[in-house]
Amino acid sequence: AQSVTQPDIHITVSEGASLELRCNYSYGATPYLFWYVQSPGQGLQLLLKYFSGDTLVQGIKGFEAEFKRSQSSFNLRKPSVHWSDAAEYFCAVGALTGGGNKLTFGTGTQLKVEL
Amino acid sequence: DTEVTQTPKHLVMGMTNKKSLKCEQHMGHRAMYWYKQKAKKPPELMFVYSYEKLSINESVPSRFSPECPNSSLLNLHLHALQPEDSALYLCASSQDTSARETQYFGPGTRLLVL
């Protein structure tokens, strides 16, 4: 069965600083990997996804992520954080189980941005 | 347009009430999902519909009853809920049930069971 680990429950960065959120996955086949962001009381918005090809993936809002098969990682990065980036970030792996597509989420990383 | 809409935004119900949550998408997606999200936790899959047929039920109690009347609509009927069912209920849709397809999420319905 697939699983996702986000080791950092909370991260605080200063506005303008760089950001890296860690994600490690466990899945036997080629993983389909996603990063979603959730603002308080809101639904989830897709930042980016990876399923093949170039291992450096560009997303919305200036985010990027790098897929490293050897490390089973899919870390999210942003060179300069804005105060509006404060939110919960979820890494997820998609897998086809009996009956359909199942997204397995990590436990999330809460990002706080200091002004 | 990648919008999934959900109504109502908030819902308060007693344990003896019957209520329904509604989800709608007009992206031509043929897979739709219900998730439950407790505070400070990731979403947990409840149900998956593929081409209007229930394809996954993650052992959800029968007090939750999903319905997919057509390819654009997904309902979740609630009856005799417990206080521990209070949560954010998220609907999502995707082109189909391929694992590489992006799931697009609605804003959710925040449910409080008294």
PDB file of N, CA, C and O in Angstrom, chain A residues 32 34 36 38 40-46 49 51-52 90 94-103 105-108 110, chain B residues 33 35 37 40-43 45 48 50 55-56 58 88 90 94 96-108 110:
ATOM      1  N   TYR A  32       2.467   8.684  -8.874  1.00  0.00           N
ATOM      2  CA  TYR A  32       1.870   9.928  -9.338  1.00  0.00           C
ATOM      3  C   TYR A  32       1.792  10.829  -8.115  1.00  0.00           C
ATOM      4  O   TYR A  32       1.082  10.513  -7.157  1.00  0.00           O
ATOM      5  N   PHE A  34       1.538  14.617  -6.063  1.00  0.00           N
ATOM      6  CA  PHE A  34       0.826  15.894  -6.090  1.00  0.00           C
ATOM      7  C   PHE A  34       1.194  16.707  -4.848  1.00  0.00           C
ATOM      8  O   PHE A  34       1.428  16.159  -3.778  1.00  0.00           O
ATOM      9  N   TYR A  36      -0.762  19.840  -2.827  1.00  0.00           N
ATOM     10  CA  TYR A  36      -1.941  20.685  -2.706  1.00  0.00           C
ATOM     11  C   TYR A  36      -1.716  21.685  -1.573  1.00  0.00           C
ATOM     12  O   TYR A  36      -1.001  21.404  -0.611  1.00  0.00           O
ATOM     13  N   GLN A  38      -3.954  24.270   1.170  1.00  0.00           N
ATOM     14  CA  GLN A  38      -5.270  24.515   1.748  1.00  0.00           C
ATOM     15  C   GLN A  38      -5.200  25.695   2.695  1.00  0.00           C
ATOM     16  O   GLN A  38      -4.493  25.646   3.705  1.00  0.00           O
ATOM     17  N   PRO A  40      -7.116  28.211   5.465  1.00  0.00           N
ATOM     18  CA  PRO A  40      -8.054  27.859   6.542  1.00  0.00           C
ATOM     19  C   PRO A  40      -9.509  27.827   6.087  1.00  0.00           C
ATOM     20  O   PRO A  40     -10.001  28.773   5.471  1.00  0.00           O
ATOM     21  N   GLY A  41     -10.175  26.729   6.378  1.00  0.00           N
ATOM     22  CA  GLY A  41     -11.584  26.588   6.067  1.00  0.00           C
ATOM     23  C   GLY A  41     -11.900  26.444   4.589  1.00  0.00           C
ATOM     24  O   GLY A  41     -13.073  26.499   4.199  1.00  0.00           O
ATOM     25  N   GLN A  42     -10.899  26.231   3.774  1.00  0.00           N
ATOM     26  CA  GLN A  42     -11.088  26.151   2.323  1.00  0.00           C
ATOM     27  C   GLN A  42     -10.829  24.746   1.801  1.00  0.00           C
ATOM     28  O   GLN A  42     -10.352  23.869   2.522  1.00  0.00           O
ATOM     29  N   GLY A  43     -11.145  24.565   0.513  1.00  0.00           N
ATOM     30  CA  GLY A  43     -10.808  23.310  -0.139  1.00  0.00           C
ATOM     31  C   GLY A  43      -9.335  23.278  -0.504  1.00  0.00           C
ATOM     32  O   GLY A  43      -8.567  24.169  -0.160  1.00  0.00           O
ATOM     33  N   LEU A  44      -8.955  22.226  -1.219  1.00  0.00           N
ATOM     34  CA  LEU A  44      -7.561  22.048  -1.607  1.00  0.00           C
ATOM     35  C   LEU A  44      -7.345  22.550  -3.032  1.00  0.00           C
ATOM     36  O   LEU A  44      -8.151  22.275  -3.926  1.00  0.00           O
ATOM     37  N   GLN A  45      -6.236  23.246  -3.219  1.00  0.00           N
ATOM     38  CA  GLN A  45      -5.876  23.734  -4.537  1.00  0.00           C
ATOM     39  C   GLN A  45      -4.593  23.042  -4.986  1.00  0.00           C
ATOM     40  O   GLN A  45      -3.613  22.979  -4.238  1.00  0.00           O
ATOM     41  N   LEU A  46      -4.595  22.548  -6.221  1.00  0.00           N
ATOM     42  CA  LEU A  46      -3.418  21.884  -6.742  1.00  0.00           C
ATOM     43  C   LEU A  46      -2.317  22.896  -7.041  1.00  0.00           C
ATOM     44  O   LEU A  46      -2.545  23.887  -7.728  1.00  0.00           O
ATOM     45  N   LYS A  49       2.035  18.765 -10.039  1.00  0.00           N
ATOM     46  CA  LYS A  49       1.987  17.305 -10.010  1.00  0.00           C
ATOM     47  C   LYS A  49       3.110  16.739 -10.863  1.00  0.00           C
ATOM     48  O   LYS A  49       3.625  17.402 -11.774  1.00  0.00           O
ATOM     49  N   PHE A  51       4.143  12.967 -12.904  1.00  0.00           N
ATOM     50  CA  PHE A  51       3.883  11.557 -13.192  1.00  0.00           C
ATOM     51  C   PHE A  51       4.875  10.968 -14.172  1.00  0.00           C
ATOM     52  O   PHE A  51       4.945   9.760 -14.335  1.00  0.00           O
ATOM     53  N   SER A  52       5.664  11.798 -14.856  1.00  0.00           N
ATOM     54  CA  SER A  52       6.702  11.268 -15.745  1.00  0.00           C
ATOM     55  C   SER A  52       7.501  12.445 -16.282  1.00  0.00           C
ATOM     56  O   SER A  52       7.141  13.607 -16.089  1.00  0.00           O
ATOM     57  N   PHE A  90      -0.197  19.878   1.602  1.00  0.00           N
ATOM     58  CA  PHE A  90      -0.320  18.427   1.614  1.00  0.00           C
ATOM     59  C   PHE A  90       0.363  17.842   0.393  1.00  0.00           C
ATOM     60  O   PHE A  90       0.113  18.266  -0.747  1.00  0.00           O
ATOM     61  N   GLY A  94      -1.001   9.313  -5.832  1.00  0.00           N
ATOM     62  CA  GLY A  94      -2.177   8.725  -6.456  1.00  0.00           C
ATOM     63  C   GLY A  94      -1.886   7.303  -6.852  1.00  0.00           C
ATOM     64  O   GLY A  94      -0.823   7.003  -7.398  1.00  0.00           O
ATOM     65  N   ALA A  95      -2.829   6.438  -6.576  1.00  0.00           N
ATOM     66  CA  ALA A  95      -2.662   5.037  -6.922  1.00  0.00           C
ATOM     67  C   ALA A  95      -3.991   4.475  -7.366  1.00  0.00           C
ATOM     68  O   ALA A  95      -5.044   4.875  -6.860  1.00  0.00           O
ATOM     69  N   LEU A  96      -3.919   3.558  -8.308  1.00  0.00           N
ATOM     70  CA  LEU A  96      -5.138   2.923  -8.790  1.00  0.00           C
ATOM     71  C   LEU A  96      -5.391   1.675  -7.971  1.00  0.00           C
ATOM     72  O   LEU A  96      -4.621   0.717  -8.024  1.00  0.00           O
ATOM     73  N   THR A  97      -6.436   1.719  -7.164  1.00  0.00           N
ATOM     74  CA  THR A  97      -6.814   0.555  -6.375  1.00  0.00           C
ATOM     75  C   THR A  97      -8.081  -0.024  -6.984  1.00  0.00           C
ATOM     76  O   THR A  97      -8.641   0.552  -7.919  1.00  0.00           O
ATOM     77  N   GLY A  98      -8.519  -1.128  -6.448  1.00  0.00           N
ATOM     78  CA  GLY A  98      -9.718  -1.729  -6.991  1.00  0.00           C
ATOM     79  C   GLY A  98     -10.884  -0.757  -6.965  1.00  0.00           C
ATOM     80  O   GLY A  98     -11.339  -0.384  -5.919  1.00  0.00           O
ATOM     81  N   GLY A  99     -11.339  -0.336  -8.114  1.00  0.00           N
ATOM     82  CA  GLY A  99     -12.480   0.560  -8.155  1.00  0.00           C
ATOM     83  C   GLY A  99     -12.161   1.986  -8.547  1.00  0.00           C
ATOM     84  O   GLY A  99     -13.054   2.729  -8.951  1.00  0.00           O
ATOM     85  N   GLY A 100     -10.910   2.418  -8.373  1.00  0.00           N
ATOM     86  CA  GLY A 100     -10.655   3.783  -8.789  1.00  0.00           C
ATOM     87  C   GLY A 100      -9.391   4.382  -8.238  1.00  0.00           C
ATOM     88  O   GLY A 100      -8.585   3.732  -7.596  1.00  0.00           O
ATOM     89  N   ASN A 101      -9.277   5.668  -8.493  1.00  0.00           N
ATOM     90  CA  ASN A 101      -8.110   6.440  -8.106  1.00  0.00           C
ATOM     91  C   ASN A 101      -8.188   6.805  -6.640  1.00  0.00           C
ATOM     92  O   ASN A 101      -9.150   7.434  -6.209  1.00  0.00           O
ATOM     93  N   LYS A 102      -7.188   6.435  -5.878  1.00  0.00           N
ATOM     94  CA  LYS A 102      -7.164   6.783  -4.476  1.00  0.00           C
ATOM     95  C   LYS A 102      -5.967   7.677  -4.206  1.00  0.00           C
ATOM     96  O   LYS A 102      -4.822   7.295  -4.460  1.00  0.00           O
ATOM     97  N   LEU A 103      -6.242   8.877  -3.706  1.00  0.00           N
ATOM     98  CA  LEU A 103      -5.192   9.794  -3.287  1.00  0.00           C
ATOM     99  C   LEU A 103      -4.879   9.529  -1.827  1.00  0.00           C
ATOM    100  O   LEU A 103      -5.781   9.592  -0.991  1.00  0.00           O
ATOM    101  N   PHE A 105      -2.859  11.047   1.240  1.00  0.00           N
ATOM    102  CA  PHE A 105      -2.241  12.296   1.654  1.00  0.00           C
ATOM    103  C   PHE A 105      -1.261  12.074   2.796  1.00  0.00           C
ATOM    104  O   PHE A 105      -1.440  11.194   3.645  1.00  0.00           O
ATOM    105  N   GLY A 106      -0.235  12.948   2.823  1.00  0.00           N
ATOM    106  CA  GLY A 106       0.573  13.054   4.018  1.00  0.00           C
ATOM    107  C   GLY A 106      -0.190  13.817   5.077  1.00  0.00           C
ATOM    108  O   GLY A 106      -1.295  14.312   4.850  1.00  0.00           O
ATOM    109  N   THR A 107       0.408  13.925   6.254  1.00  0.00           N
ATOM    110  CA  THR A 107      -0.281  14.567   7.376  1.00  0.00           C
ATOM    111  C   THR A 107      -0.280  16.078   7.288  1.00  0.00           C
ATOM    112  O   THR A 107      -0.948  16.739   8.068  1.00  0.00           O
ATOM    113  N   GLY A 108       0.446  16.619   6.322  1.00  0.00           N
ATOM    114  CA  GLY A 108       0.421  18.046   6.108  1.00  0.00           C
ATOM    115  C   GLY A 108       1.520  18.795   6.837  1.00  0.00           C
ATOM    116  O   GLY A 108       2.028  18.341   7.872  1.00  0.00           O
ATOM    117  N   GLN A 110       2.089  22.758   8.207  1.00  0.00           N
ATOM    118  CA  GLN A 110       1.508  24.083   8.415  1.00  0.00           C
ATOM    119  C   GLN A 110       2.615  25.109   8.242  1.00  0.00           C
ATOM    120  O   GLN A 110       3.604  25.103   8.976  1.00  0.00           O
TER     121      GLN A 110
ATOM    122  N   TYR B  33     -15.771  12.333  -6.018  1.00  0.00           N
ATOM    123  CA  TYR B  33     -15.284  11.800  -4.750  1.00  0.00           C
ATOM    124  C   TYR B  33     -15.877  12.566  -3.572  1.00  0.00           C
ATOM    125  O   TYR B  33     -16.103  13.778  -3.663  1.00  0.00           O
ATOM    126  N   TYR B  35     -14.725  13.267   0.437  1.00  0.00           N
ATOM    127  CA  TYR B  35     -13.713  13.141   1.472  1.00  0.00           C
ATOM    128  C   TYR B  35     -14.245  13.750   2.763  1.00  0.00           C
ATOM    129  O   TYR B  35     -15.026  14.695   2.747  1.00  0.00           O
ATOM    130  N   GLN B  37     -12.697  15.541   6.298  1.00  0.00           N
ATOM    131  CA  GLN B  37     -11.472  16.096   6.859  1.00  0.00           C
ATOM    132  C   GLN B  37     -11.743  16.642   8.253  1.00  0.00           C
ATOM    133  O   GLN B  37     -12.496  17.604   8.422  1.00  0.00           O
ATOM    134  N   LYS B  40      -7.029  19.753  11.518  1.00  0.00           N
ATOM    135  CA  LYS B  40      -5.588  19.485  11.596  1.00  0.00           C
ATOM    136  C   LYS B  40      -5.205  18.111  11.044  1.00  0.00           C
ATOM    137  O   LYS B  40      -4.145  17.580  11.400  1.00  0.00           O
ATOM    138  N   LYS B  41      -6.056  17.532  10.217  1.00  0.00           N
ATOM    139  CA  LYS B  41      -5.793  16.224   9.631  1.00  0.00           C
ATOM    140  C   LYS B  41      -5.911  16.306   8.116  1.00  0.00           C
ATOM    141  O   LYS B  41      -6.530  17.215   7.581  1.00  0.00           O
ATOM    142  N   PRO B  42      -5.330  15.324   7.409  1.00  0.00           N
ATOM    143  CA  PRO B  42      -5.515  15.306   5.949  1.00  0.00           C
ATOM    144  C   PRO B  42      -6.897  14.778   5.594  1.00  0.00           C
ATOM    145  O   PRO B  42      -7.558  14.129   6.411  1.00  0.00           O
ATOM    146  N   PRO B  43      -7.332  15.031   4.373  1.00  0.00           N
ATOM    147  CA  PRO B  43      -8.614  14.465   3.918  1.00  0.00           C
ATOM    148  C   PRO B  43      -8.550  12.934   3.885  1.00  0.00           C
ATOM    149  O   PRO B  43      -7.522  12.351   3.545  1.00  0.00           O
ATOM    150  N   LEU B  45     -10.541   9.654   2.226  1.00  0.00           N
ATOM    151  CA  LEU B  45     -11.489   9.256   1.195  1.00  0.00           C
ATOM    152  C   LEU B  45     -12.663   8.496   1.795  1.00  0.00           C
ATOM    153  O   LEU B  45     -12.480   7.613   2.653  1.00  0.00           O
ATOM    154  N   VAL B  48     -15.969   6.901  -3.959  1.00  0.00           N
ATOM    155  CA  VAL B  48     -15.604   7.255  -5.324  1.00  0.00           C
ATOM    156  C   VAL B  48     -16.715   6.801  -6.253  1.00  0.00           C
ATOM    157  O   VAL B  48     -17.183   5.654  -6.153  1.00  0.00           O
ATOM    158  N   SER B  50     -17.532   6.447 -10.352  1.00  0.00           N
ATOM    159  CA  SER B  50     -16.960   6.414 -11.692  1.00  0.00           C
ATOM    160  C   SER B  50     -18.093   6.194 -12.678  1.00  0.00           C
ATOM    161  O   SER B  50     -18.803   5.180 -12.586  1.00  0.00           O
ATOM    162  N   SER B  55     -17.869   3.110  -7.038  1.00  0.00           N
ATOM    163  CA  SER B  55     -16.782   2.176  -7.281  1.00  0.00           C
ATOM    164  C   SER B  55     -15.932   1.922  -6.039  1.00  0.00           C
ATOM    165  O   SER B  55     -15.270   0.888  -5.940  1.00  0.00           O
ATOM    166  N   ILE B  56     -15.899   2.852  -5.116  1.00  0.00           N
ATOM    167  CA  ILE B  56     -15.170   2.655  -3.868  1.00  0.00           C
ATOM    168  C   ILE B  56     -16.016   3.167  -2.714  1.00  0.00           C
ATOM    169  O   ILE B  56     -16.543   4.272  -2.758  1.00  0.00           O
ATOM    170  N   GLU B  58     -15.152   3.326   1.282  1.00  0.00           N
ATOM    171  CA  GLU B  58     -14.087   3.048   2.239  1.00  0.00           C
ATOM    172  C   GLU B  58     -14.658   2.669   3.609  1.00  0.00           C
ATOM    173  O   GLU B  58     -14.322   3.271   4.631  1.00  0.00           O
ATOM    174  N   LEU B  88     -15.150  18.850   8.036  1.00  0.00           N
ATOM    175  CA  LEU B  88     -15.257  19.488   6.720  1.00  0.00           C
ATOM    176  C   LEU B  88     -15.419  18.372   5.695  1.00  0.00           C
ATOM    177  O   LEU B  88     -14.591  17.459   5.640  1.00  0.00           O
ATOM    178  N   LEU B  90     -15.445  17.399   1.876  1.00  0.00           N
ATOM    179  CA  LEU B  90     -14.929  17.882   0.607  1.00  0.00           C
ATOM    180  C   LEU B  90     -15.379  16.989  -0.524  1.00  0.00           C
ATOM    181  O   LEU B  90     -15.339  15.766  -0.420  1.00  0.00           O
ATOM    182  N   SER B  94     -12.489  14.375 -11.059  1.00  0.00           N
ATOM    183  CA  SER B  94     -11.370  14.224 -11.974  1.00  0.00           C
ATOM    184  C   SER B  94     -11.877  13.687 -13.299  1.00  0.00           C
ATOM    185  O   SER B  94     -13.000  13.166 -13.391  1.00  0.00           O
ATOM    186  N   ASP B  96     -11.214  11.094 -15.062  1.00  0.00           N
ATOM    187  CA  ASP B  96     -11.644   9.719 -14.865  1.00  0.00           C
ATOM    188  C   ASP B  96     -10.895   9.194 -13.651  1.00  0.00           C
ATOM    189  O   ASP B  96     -10.303   9.968 -12.902  1.00  0.00           O
ATOM    190  N   THR B  97     -10.928   7.896 -13.439  1.00  0.00           N
ATOM    191  CA  THR B  97     -10.317   7.365 -12.215  1.00  0.00           C
ATOM    192  C   THR B  97      -8.870   6.932 -12.422  1.00  0.00           C
ATOM    193  O   THR B  97      -8.311   6.205 -11.612  1.00  0.00           O
ATOM    194  N   SER B  98      -8.243   7.384 -13.506  1.00  0.00           N
ATOM    195  CA  SER B  98      -6.814   7.108 -13.660  1.00  0.00           C
ATOM    196  C   SER B  98      -6.034   7.791 -12.544  1.00  0.00           C
ATOM    197  O   SER B  98      -6.343   8.924 -12.163  1.00  0.00           O
ATOM    198  N   ALA B  99      -5.013   7.094 -12.028  1.00  0.00           N
ATOM    199  CA  ALA B  99      -4.249   7.619 -10.895  1.00  0.00           C
ATOM    200  C   ALA B  99      -3.476   8.885 -11.254  1.00  0.00           C
ATOM    201  O   ALA B  99      -3.098   9.650 -10.365  1.00  0.00           O
ATOM    202  N   ARG B 100      -3.240   9.126 -12.535  1.00  0.00           N
ATOM    203  CA  ARG B 100      -2.479  10.316 -12.924  1.00  0.00           C
ATOM    204  C   ARG B 100      -3.364  11.541 -13.083  1.00  0.00           C
ATOM    205  O   ARG B 100      -2.866  12.636 -13.292  1.00  0.00           O
ATOM    206  N   GLU B 101      -4.668  11.357 -13.000  1.00  0.00           N
ATOM    207  CA  GLU B 101      -5.573  12.489 -13.186  1.00  0.00           C
ATOM    208  C   GLU B 101      -5.642  13.353 -11.934  1.00  0.00           C
ATOM    209  O   GLU B 101      -5.726  12.848 -10.809  1.00  0.00           O
ATOM    210  N   THR B 102      -5.636  14.638 -12.130  1.00  0.00           N
ATOM    211  CA  THR B 102      -5.753  15.576 -11.020  1.00  0.00           C
ATOM    212  C   THR B 102      -7.159  15.563 -10.462  1.00  0.00           C
ATOM    213  O   THR B 102      -8.138  15.584 -11.222  1.00  0.00           O
ATOM    214  N   GLN B 103      -7.256  15.553  -9.163  1.00  0.00           N
ATOM    215  CA  GLN B 103      -8.545  15.732  -8.506  1.00  0.00           C
ATOM    216  C   GLN B 103      -8.704  17.210  -8.158  1.00  0.00           C
ATOM    217  O   GLN B 103      -7.826  17.800  -7.528  1.00  0.00           O
ATOM    218  N   TYR B 104      -9.828  17.777  -8.575  1.00  0.00           N
ATOM    219  CA  TYR B 104     -10.141  19.172  -8.290  1.00  0.00           C
ATOM    220  C   TYR B 104     -11.154  19.206  -7.147  1.00  0.00           C
ATOM    221  O   TYR B 104     -12.202  18.558  -7.225  1.00  0.00           O
ATOM    222  N   PHE B 105     -10.822  19.985  -6.131  1.00  0.00           N
ATOM    223  CA  PHE B 105     -11.618  19.995  -4.911  1.00  0.00           C
ATOM    224  C   PHE B 105     -12.536  21.208  -4.838  1.00  0.00           C
ATOM    225  O   PHE B 105     -12.178  22.311  -5.273  1.00  0.00           O
ATOM    226  N   GLY B 106     -13.693  20.994  -4.254  1.00  0.00           N
ATOM    227  CA  GLY B 106     -14.578  22.085  -3.902  1.00  0.00           C
ATOM    228  C   GLY B 106     -14.159  22.717  -2.586  1.00  0.00           C
ATOM    229  O   GLY B 106     -13.244  22.220  -1.922  1.00  0.00           O
ATOM    230  N   PRO B 107     -14.829  23.795  -2.178  1.00  0.00           N
ATOM    231  CA  PRO B 107     -14.470  24.507  -0.948  1.00  0.00           C
ATOM    232  C   PRO B 107     -14.906  23.781   0.319  1.00  0.00           C
ATOM    233  O   PRO B 107     -14.446  24.120   1.412  1.00  0.00           O
ATOM    234  N   GLY B 108     -15.788  22.807   0.166  1.00  0.00           N
ATOM    235  CA  GLY B 108     -16.195  22.028   1.328  1.00  0.00           C
ATOM    236  C   GLY B 108     -17.455  22.529   1.990  1.00  0.00           C
ATOM    237  O   GLY B 108     -17.885  23.676   1.813  1.00  0.00           O
ATOM    238  N   ARG B 110     -18.807  22.676   5.897  1.00  0.00           N
ATOM    239  CA  ARG B 110     -18.410  22.457   7.300  1.00  0.00           C
ATOM    240  C   ARG B 110     -19.636  22.023   8.074  1.00  0.00           C
ATOM    241  O   ARG B 110     -20.607  22.760   8.175  1.00  0.00           O
TER     242      ARG B 110
END
